[in-house]
Amino acid sequence: RDFALMRAIGSTPLQIHRLIAQEGLIVAGAGALVGVIPGFFLAVVMRFGFAQAGVIPQDFALTFGPIPALIAVVVMVAASQLAAAVAARRPARINPIEALQEASTTPSRLGRGRAITGVLLGIIGLLASAIPLVVPGTIAVAGPAAAALFLIVAVGLLGPLLVRIAVTIFGGPLRLSKSPAAFLAATNARNLGPGSRTRGRAFGT
């Protein structure tokens, strides 16, 4: 809806691409940097679990260094920019009138089938991640790999609902902020989420 409105008031395709790329860069870059330190601790926990399951030797030693963290950050940022480029193609090219028509007819609620599928895949992913704790041998390696895929798809399906929950929890300080941009961002995200019946209040309508 926001991009449709921007196209209707004269935003160029390049501006749409740039906006989505910048948002992706900020979110992915910040998330990757925040996740670096917990990632090292998670590696220790996973080493212990794999060793207990017999996947790796008990005396297997981890080697820590800045290069894996740097590579992870670079990969995250690069993947976010690729995803942003793909996501921006249609909003940037679509006719402004057609964009507004689609935005007005887009369902505001998360479909029941999509929600159920997301929850089931999330449960399957969590169960698969625990396979190394109960199944010994190299077969246990497939568990976490499959779990990551299941959880990624689950988050993608439940994304609007998860964002709405996050905004409800963390959006309070933004709505109390003196910055108009922060206030509008938090209020708009809350009011335009799945199942919202207060659509448009962020703009005083």
PDB file of C-alpha atoms in Angstrom:
ATOM      1  CA  ARG A   1       0.000   0.000   0.000  1.00  0.00           C
ATOM      2  CA  ASP A   2       2.798   2.409   0.855  1.00  0.00           C
ATOM      3  CA  PHE A   3       4.609   1.724  -2.414  1.00  0.00           C
ATOM      4  CA  ALA A   4       1.367   2.049  -4.364  1.00  0.00           C
ATOM      5  CA  LEU A   5       0.805   5.457  -2.788  1.00  0.00           C
ATOM      6  CA  MET A   6       4.391   6.488  -3.529  1.00  0.00           C
ATOM      7  CA  ARG A   7       4.009   5.467  -7.178  1.00  0.00           C
ATOM      8  CA  ALA A   8       0.733   7.391  -7.380  1.00  0.00           C
ATOM      9  CA  ILE A   9       2.354  10.630  -6.176  1.00  0.00           C
ATOM     10  CA  GLY A  10       5.190  10.375  -8.671  1.00  0.00           C
ATOM     11  CA  SER A  11       7.986   8.289  -7.135  1.00  0.00           C
ATOM     12  CA  THR A  12      10.299   6.832  -9.756  1.00  0.00           C
ATOM     13  CA  PRO A  13      11.151   3.120 -10.013  1.00  0.00           C
ATOM     14  CA  LEU A  14      14.736   3.944  -8.989  1.00  0.00           C
ATOM     15  CA  GLN A  15      13.490   5.591  -5.788  1.00  0.00           C
ATOM     16  CA  ILE A  16      11.429   2.493  -4.938  1.00  0.00           C
ATOM     17  CA  HIS A  17      14.437   0.242  -5.537  1.00  0.00           C
ATOM     18  CA  ARG A  18      16.661   2.500  -3.461  1.00  0.00           C
ATOM     19  CA  LEU A  19      14.181   2.674  -0.576  1.00  0.00           C
ATOM     20  CA  ILE A  20      13.747  -1.103  -0.341  1.00  0.00           C
ATOM     21  CA  ALA A  21      17.492  -1.680  -0.678  1.00  0.00           C
ATOM     22  CA  GLN A  22      18.260   0.793   2.107  1.00  0.00           C
ATOM     23  CA  GLU A  23      15.688  -0.765   4.435  1.00  0.00           C
ATOM     24  CA  GLY A  24      17.059  -4.231   3.728  1.00  0.00           C
ATOM     25  CA  LEU A  25      20.618  -3.040   4.314  1.00  0.00           C
ATOM     26  CA  ILE A  26      19.773  -1.479   7.674  1.00  0.00           C
ATOM     27  CA  VAL A  27      17.749  -4.440   8.967  1.00  0.00           C
ATOM     28  CA  ALA A  28      20.046  -7.202   7.684  1.00  0.00           C
ATOM     29  CA  GLY A  29      23.228  -5.353   8.625  1.00  0.00           C
ATOM     30  CA  ALA A  30      22.036  -4.608  12.151  1.00  0.00           C
ATOM     31  CA  GLY A  31      20.681  -8.131  12.599  1.00  0.00           C
ATOM     32  CA  ALA A  32      23.914  -9.722  11.378  1.00  0.00           C
ATOM     33  CA  LEU A  33      26.051  -7.580  13.681  1.00  0.00           C
ATOM     34  CA  VAL A  34      23.805  -8.259  16.680  1.00  0.00           C
ATOM     35  CA  GLY A  35      23.879 -12.000  15.970  1.00  0.00           C
ATOM     36  CA  VAL A  36      27.655 -12.364  15.740  1.00  0.00           C
ATOM     37  CA  ILE A  37      28.400 -12.716  19.467  1.00  0.00           C
ATOM     38  CA  PRO A  38      25.436 -15.020  20.250  1.00  0.00           C
ATOM     39  CA  GLY A  39      26.547 -17.055  17.236  1.00  0.00           C
ATOM     40  CA  PHE A  40      29.854 -17.882  18.903  1.00  0.00           C
ATOM     41  CA  PHE A  41      28.076 -19.008  22.075  1.00  0.00           C
ATOM     42  CA  LEU A  42      25.640 -21.069  19.992  1.00  0.00           C
ATOM     43  CA  ALA A  43      28.589 -22.773  18.309  1.00  0.00           C
ATOM     44  CA  VAL A  44      29.815 -23.930  21.716  1.00  0.00           C
ATOM     45  CA  VAL A  45      26.381 -25.287  22.608  1.00  0.00           C
ATOM     46  CA  MET A  46      26.050 -27.059  19.258  1.00  0.00           C
ATOM     47  CA  ARG A  47      29.519 -28.585  19.601  1.00  0.00           C
ATOM     48  CA  PHE A  48      28.516 -30.021  22.945  1.00  0.00           C
ATOM     49  CA  GLY A  49      25.261 -31.410  21.546  1.00  0.00           C
ATOM     50  CA  PHE A  50      26.920 -32.932  18.472  1.00  0.00           C
ATOM     51  CA  ALA A  51      29.636 -34.473  20.638  1.00  0.00           C
ATOM     52  CA  GLN A  52      27.051 -36.001  22.972  1.00  0.00           C
ATOM     53  CA  ALA A  53      25.158 -37.403  19.981  1.00  0.00           C
ATOM     54  CA  GLY A  54      28.320 -38.948  18.548  1.00  0.00           C
ATOM     55  CA  VAL A  55      28.264 -36.817  15.410  1.00  0.00           C
ATOM     56  CA  ILE A  56      31.712 -35.365  16.140  1.00  0.00           C
ATOM     57  CA  PRO A  57      34.536 -36.619  18.395  1.00  0.00           C
ATOM     58  CA  GLN A  58      34.427 -35.653  22.073  1.00  0.00           C
ATOM     59  CA  ASP A  59      37.826 -33.949  21.776  1.00  0.00           C
ATOM     60  CA  PHE A  60      36.765 -31.873  18.755  1.00  0.00           C
ATOM     61  CA  ALA A  61      38.021 -28.313  19.387  1.00  0.00           C
ATOM     62  CA  LEU A  62      36.473 -25.157  17.976  1.00  0.00           C
ATOM     63  CA  THR A  63      38.614 -22.420  16.493  1.00  0.00           C
ATOM     64  CA  PHE A  64      37.244 -18.910  16.887  1.00  0.00           C
ATOM     65  CA  GLY A  65      38.233 -15.977  14.726  1.00  0.00           C
ATOM     66  CA  PRO A  66      36.883 -12.835  13.084  1.00  0.00           C
ATOM     67  CA  ILE A  67      36.834 -14.219   9.533  1.00  0.00           C
ATOM     68  CA  PRO A  68      33.724 -16.463   9.907  1.00  0.00           C
ATOM     69  CA  ALA A  69      31.853 -13.594  11.574  1.00  0.00           C
ATOM     70  CA  LEU A  70      32.850 -11.208   8.802  1.00  0.00           C
ATOM     71  CA  ILE A  71      31.816 -13.695   6.121  1.00  0.00           C
ATOM     72  CA  ALA A  72      28.449 -14.221   7.843  1.00  0.00           C
ATOM     73  CA  VAL A  73      27.780 -10.476   7.919  1.00  0.00           C
ATOM     74  CA  VAL A  74      28.772 -10.066   4.269  1.00  0.00           C
ATOM     75  CA  VAL A  75      26.598 -13.009   3.183  1.00  0.00           C
ATOM     76  CA  MET A  76      23.623 -11.674   5.143  1.00  0.00           C
ATOM     77  CA  VAL A  77      23.935  -8.204   3.653  1.00  0.00           C
ATOM     78  CA  ALA A  78      24.435  -9.561   0.128  1.00  0.00           C
ATOM     79  CA  ALA A  79      21.427 -11.869   0.467  1.00  0.00           C
ATOM     80  CA  SER A  80      19.304  -8.989   1.752  1.00  0.00           C
ATOM     81  CA  GLN A  81      20.246  -6.809  -1.210  1.00  0.00           C
ATOM     82  CA  LEU A  82      19.426  -9.612  -3.652  1.00  0.00           C
ATOM     83  CA  ALA A  83      16.076 -10.159  -1.941  1.00  0.00           C
ATOM     84  CA  ALA A  84      15.408  -6.407  -1.965  1.00  0.00           C
ATOM     85  CA  ALA A  85      16.122  -6.216  -5.689  1.00  0.00           C
ATOM     86  CA  VAL A  86      13.714  -9.073  -6.398  1.00  0.00           C
ATOM     87  CA  ALA A  87      11.033  -7.669  -4.074  1.00  0.00           C
ATOM     88  CA  ALA A  88      11.272  -4.185  -5.588  1.00  0.00           C
ATOM     89  CA  ARG A  89      10.849  -5.233  -9.210  1.00  0.00           C
ATOM     90  CA  ARG A  90       7.063  -5.356  -9.298  1.00  0.00           C
ATOM     91  CA  PRO A  91       6.301  -2.362  -7.032  1.00  0.00           C
ATOM     92  CA  ALA A  92       8.729  -0.287  -9.093  1.00  0.00           C
ATOM     93  CA  ARG A  93       7.303  -1.267 -12.479  1.00  0.00           C
ATOM     94  CA  ILE A  94       3.590  -1.512 -11.790  1.00  0.00           C
ATOM     95  CA  ASN A  95       1.243   1.184 -13.055  1.00  0.00           C
ATOM     96  CA  PRO A  96       0.356   3.548 -10.163  1.00  0.00           C
ATOM     97  CA  ILE A  97      -3.405   3.224 -10.731  1.00  0.00           C
ATOM     98  CA  GLU A  98      -3.170  -0.568 -10.879  1.00  0.00           C
ATOM     99  CA  ALA A  99      -1.037  -0.531  -7.720  1.00  0.00           C
ATOM    100  CA  LEU A 100      -3.669   1.421  -5.817  1.00  0.00           C
ATOM    101  CA  GLN A 101      -6.413  -0.914  -7.040  1.00  0.00           C
ATOM    102  CA  GLU A 102      -4.469  -3.987  -5.903  1.00  0.00           C
ATOM    103  CA  ALA A 103      -3.671  -2.387  -2.556  1.00  0.00           C
ATOM    104  CA  SER A 104      -7.348  -1.675  -1.903  1.00  0.00           C
ATOM    105  CA  THR A 105      -8.358  -5.288  -2.590  1.00  0.00           C
ATOM    106  CA  THR A 106      -5.485  -7.072  -0.806  1.00  0.00           C
ATOM    107  CA  PRO A 107      -6.769  -9.175   2.142  1.00  0.00           C
ATOM    108  CA  SER A 108      -5.751  -7.647   5.454  1.00  0.00           C
ATOM    109  CA  ARG A 109      -5.923 -10.862   7.456  1.00  0.00           C
ATOM    110  CA  LEU A 110      -3.439 -13.724   7.477  1.00  0.00           C
ATOM    111  CA  GLY A 111      -5.145 -16.694   5.830  1.00  0.00           C
ATOM    112  CA  ARG A 112      -6.032 -19.616   8.070  1.00  0.00           C
ATOM    113  CA  GLY A 113      -4.284 -22.108   5.802  1.00  0.00           C
ATOM    114  CA  ARG A 114      -1.147 -20.014   5.716  1.00  0.00           C
ATOM    115  CA  ALA A 115      -1.149 -19.575   9.493  1.00  0.00           C
ATOM    116  CA  ILE A 116      -1.704 -23.289  10.176  1.00  0.00           C
ATOM    117  CA  THR A 117       1.000 -24.271   7.684  1.00  0.00           C
ATOM    118  CA  GLY A 118       3.448 -21.825   9.263  1.00  0.00           C
ATOM    119  CA  VAL A 119       2.784 -23.117  12.780  1.00  0.00           C
ATOM    120  CA  LEU A 120       3.114 -26.767  11.704  1.00  0.00           C
ATOM    121  CA  LEU A 121       6.380 -26.118   9.861  1.00  0.00           C
ATOM    122  CA  GLY A 122       7.689 -24.233  12.891  1.00  0.00           C
ATOM    123  CA  ILE A 123       6.900 -27.176  15.164  1.00  0.00           C
ATOM    124  CA  ILE A 124       8.486 -29.606  12.706  1.00  0.00           C
ATOM    125  CA  GLY A 125      11.568 -27.400  12.509  1.00  0.00           C
ATOM    126  CA  LEU A 126      11.946 -27.289  16.293  1.00  0.00           C
ATOM    127  CA  LEU A 127      11.540 -31.062  16.539  1.00  0.00           C
ATOM    128  CA  ALA A 128      14.045 -31.628  13.726  1.00  0.00           C
ATOM    129  CA  SER A 129      16.590 -29.413  15.471  1.00  0.00           C
ATOM    130  CA  ALA A 130      16.507 -31.781  18.461  1.00  0.00           C
ATOM    131  CA  ILE A 131      17.323 -34.896  16.410  1.00  0.00           C
ATOM    132  CA  PRO A 132      21.050 -34.873  17.344  1.00  0.00           C
ATOM    133  CA  LEU A 133      20.050 -35.133  21.002  1.00  0.00           C
ATOM    134  CA  VAL A 134      18.233 -38.459  20.501  1.00  0.00           C
ATOM    135  CA  VAL A 135      19.731 -39.989  17.351  1.00  0.00           C
ATOM    136  CA  PRO A 136      23.458 -40.843  17.319  1.00  0.00           C
ATOM    137  CA  GLY A 137      25.709 -41.002  14.300  1.00  0.00           C
ATOM    138  CA  THR A 138      26.114 -39.014  11.133  1.00  0.00           C
ATOM    139  CA  ILE A 139      22.388 -39.222  10.322  1.00  0.00           C
ATOM    140  CA  ALA A 140      21.837 -36.641  13.037  1.00  0.00           C
ATOM    141  CA  VAL A 141      23.581 -34.011  10.900  1.00  0.00           C
ATOM    142  CA  ALA A 142      20.575 -33.881   8.577  1.00  0.00           C
ATOM    143  CA  GLY A 143      18.293 -32.837  11.422  1.00  0.00           C
ATOM    144  CA  PRO A 144      19.567 -29.275  12.007  1.00  0.00           C
ATOM    145  CA  ALA A 145      19.910 -28.667   8.253  1.00  0.00           C
ATOM    146  CA  ALA A 146      16.291 -29.627   7.646  1.00  0.00           C
ATOM    147  CA  ALA A 147      15.237 -27.697  10.749  1.00  0.00           C
ATOM    148  CA  ALA A 148      16.762 -24.501   9.370  1.00  0.00           C
ATOM    149  CA  LEU A 149      14.795 -24.825   6.134  1.00  0.00           C
ATOM    150  CA  PHE A 150      11.524 -25.579   7.942  1.00  0.00           C
ATOM    151  CA  LEU A 151      11.984 -22.641  10.302  1.00  0.00           C
ATOM    152  CA  ILE A 152      12.882 -20.241   7.482  1.00  0.00           C
ATOM    153  CA  VAL A 153       9.709 -21.155   5.587  1.00  0.00           C
ATOM    154  CA  ALA A 154       7.653 -20.949   8.799  1.00  0.00           C
ATOM    155  CA  VAL A 155       8.926 -17.444   9.541  1.00  0.00           C
ATOM    156  CA  GLY A 156       8.180 -16.435   5.953  1.00  0.00           C
ATOM    157  CA  LEU A 157       4.590 -17.672   6.235  1.00  0.00           C
ATOM    158  CA  LEU A 158       4.019 -16.127   9.659  1.00  0.00           C
ATOM    159  CA  GLY A 159       5.996 -12.959   8.885  1.00  0.00           C
ATOM    160  CA  PRO A 160       3.089 -10.455   9.030  1.00  0.00           C
ATOM    161  CA  LEU A 161       1.858 -11.902  12.325  1.00  0.00           C
ATOM    162  CA  LEU A 162       5.352 -11.965  13.844  1.00  0.00           C
ATOM    163  CA  VAL A 163       5.970  -8.365  12.767  1.00  0.00           C
ATOM    164  CA  ARG A 164       2.669  -7.285  14.309  1.00  0.00           C
ATOM    165  CA  ILE A 165       3.577  -8.985  17.605  1.00  0.00           C
ATOM    166  CA  ALA A 166       7.037  -7.412  17.560  1.00  0.00           C
ATOM    167  CA  VAL A 167       5.596  -3.969  16.876  1.00  0.00           C
ATOM    168  CA  THR A 168       3.098  -4.409  19.697  1.00  0.00           C
ATOM    169  CA  ILE A 169       5.882  -5.352  22.113  1.00  0.00           C
ATOM    170  CA  PHE A 170       8.633  -2.988  21.012  1.00  0.00           C
ATOM    171  CA  GLY A 171       6.661  -0.200  19.344  1.00  0.00           C
ATOM    172  CA  GLY A 172       5.746   1.581  22.579  1.00  0.00           C
ATOM    173  CA  PRO A 173       8.928   3.668  22.803  1.00  0.00           C
ATOM    174  CA  LEU A 174       8.605   4.600  19.122  1.00  0.00           C
ATOM    175  CA  ARG A 175       5.030   5.810  19.579  1.00  0.00           C
ATOM    176  CA  LEU A 176       6.216   7.933  22.515  1.00  0.00           C
ATOM    177  CA  SER A 177       9.105   9.315  20.502  1.00  0.00           C
ATOM    178  CA  LYS A 178       9.214  12.995  19.564  1.00  0.00           C
ATOM    179  CA  SER A 179      10.246  11.995  16.054  1.00  0.00           C
ATOM    180  CA  PRO A 180       7.250  12.129  13.660  1.00  0.00           C
ATOM    181  CA  ALA A 181       8.847   9.457  11.464  1.00  0.00           C
ATOM    182  CA  ALA A 182       9.256   7.017  14.386  1.00  0.00           C
ATOM    183  CA  PHE A 183       5.708   7.635  15.609  1.00  0.00           C
ATOM    184  CA  LEU A 184       4.154   7.168  12.165  1.00  0.00           C
ATOM    185  CA  ALA A 185       6.233   4.041  11.477  1.00  0.00           C
ATOM    186  CA  ALA A 186       5.144   2.330  14.716  1.00  0.00           C
ATOM    187  CA  THR A 187       1.503   3.392  14.468  1.00  0.00           C
ATOM    188  CA  ASN A 188       1.218   2.518  10.785  1.00  0.00           C
ATOM    189  CA  ALA A 189       2.781  -0.918  11.308  1.00  0.00           C
ATOM    190  CA  ARG A 190       0.367  -1.603  14.177  1.00  0.00           C
ATOM    191  CA  ASN A 191      -2.760  -0.384  12.394  1.00  0.00           C
ATOM    192  CA  LEU A 192      -2.025  -1.969   9.015  1.00  0.00           C
ATOM    193  CA  GLY A 193      -1.154  -5.412  10.355  1.00  0.00           C
ATOM    194  CA  PRO A 194      -3.156  -8.591   9.720  1.00  0.00           C
ATOM    195  CA  GLY A 195      -6.614  -8.466  11.203  1.00  0.00           C
ATOM    196  CA  SER A 196      -6.443  -4.787  12.111  1.00  0.00           C
ATOM    197  CA  ARG A 197      -9.710  -2.894  12.182  1.00  0.00           C
ATOM    198  CA  THR A 198      -8.148   0.496  12.774  1.00  0.00           C
ATOM    199  CA  ARG A 199      -6.820   0.961   9.269  1.00  0.00           C
ATOM    200  CA  GLY A 200      -5.930   4.537   8.448  1.00  0.00           C
ATOM    201  CA  ARG A 201      -5.747   5.955  11.976  1.00  0.00           C
ATOM    202  CA  ALA A 202      -2.046   6.589  11.585  1.00  0.00           C
ATOM    203  CA  PHE A 203      -2.947   9.308   9.136  1.00  0.00           C
ATOM    204  CA  GLY A 204      -5.805  10.733  11.177  1.00  0.00           C
ATOM    205  CA  THR A 205      -8.578   9.441   8.908  1.00  0.00           C
TER     206      THR A 205
END
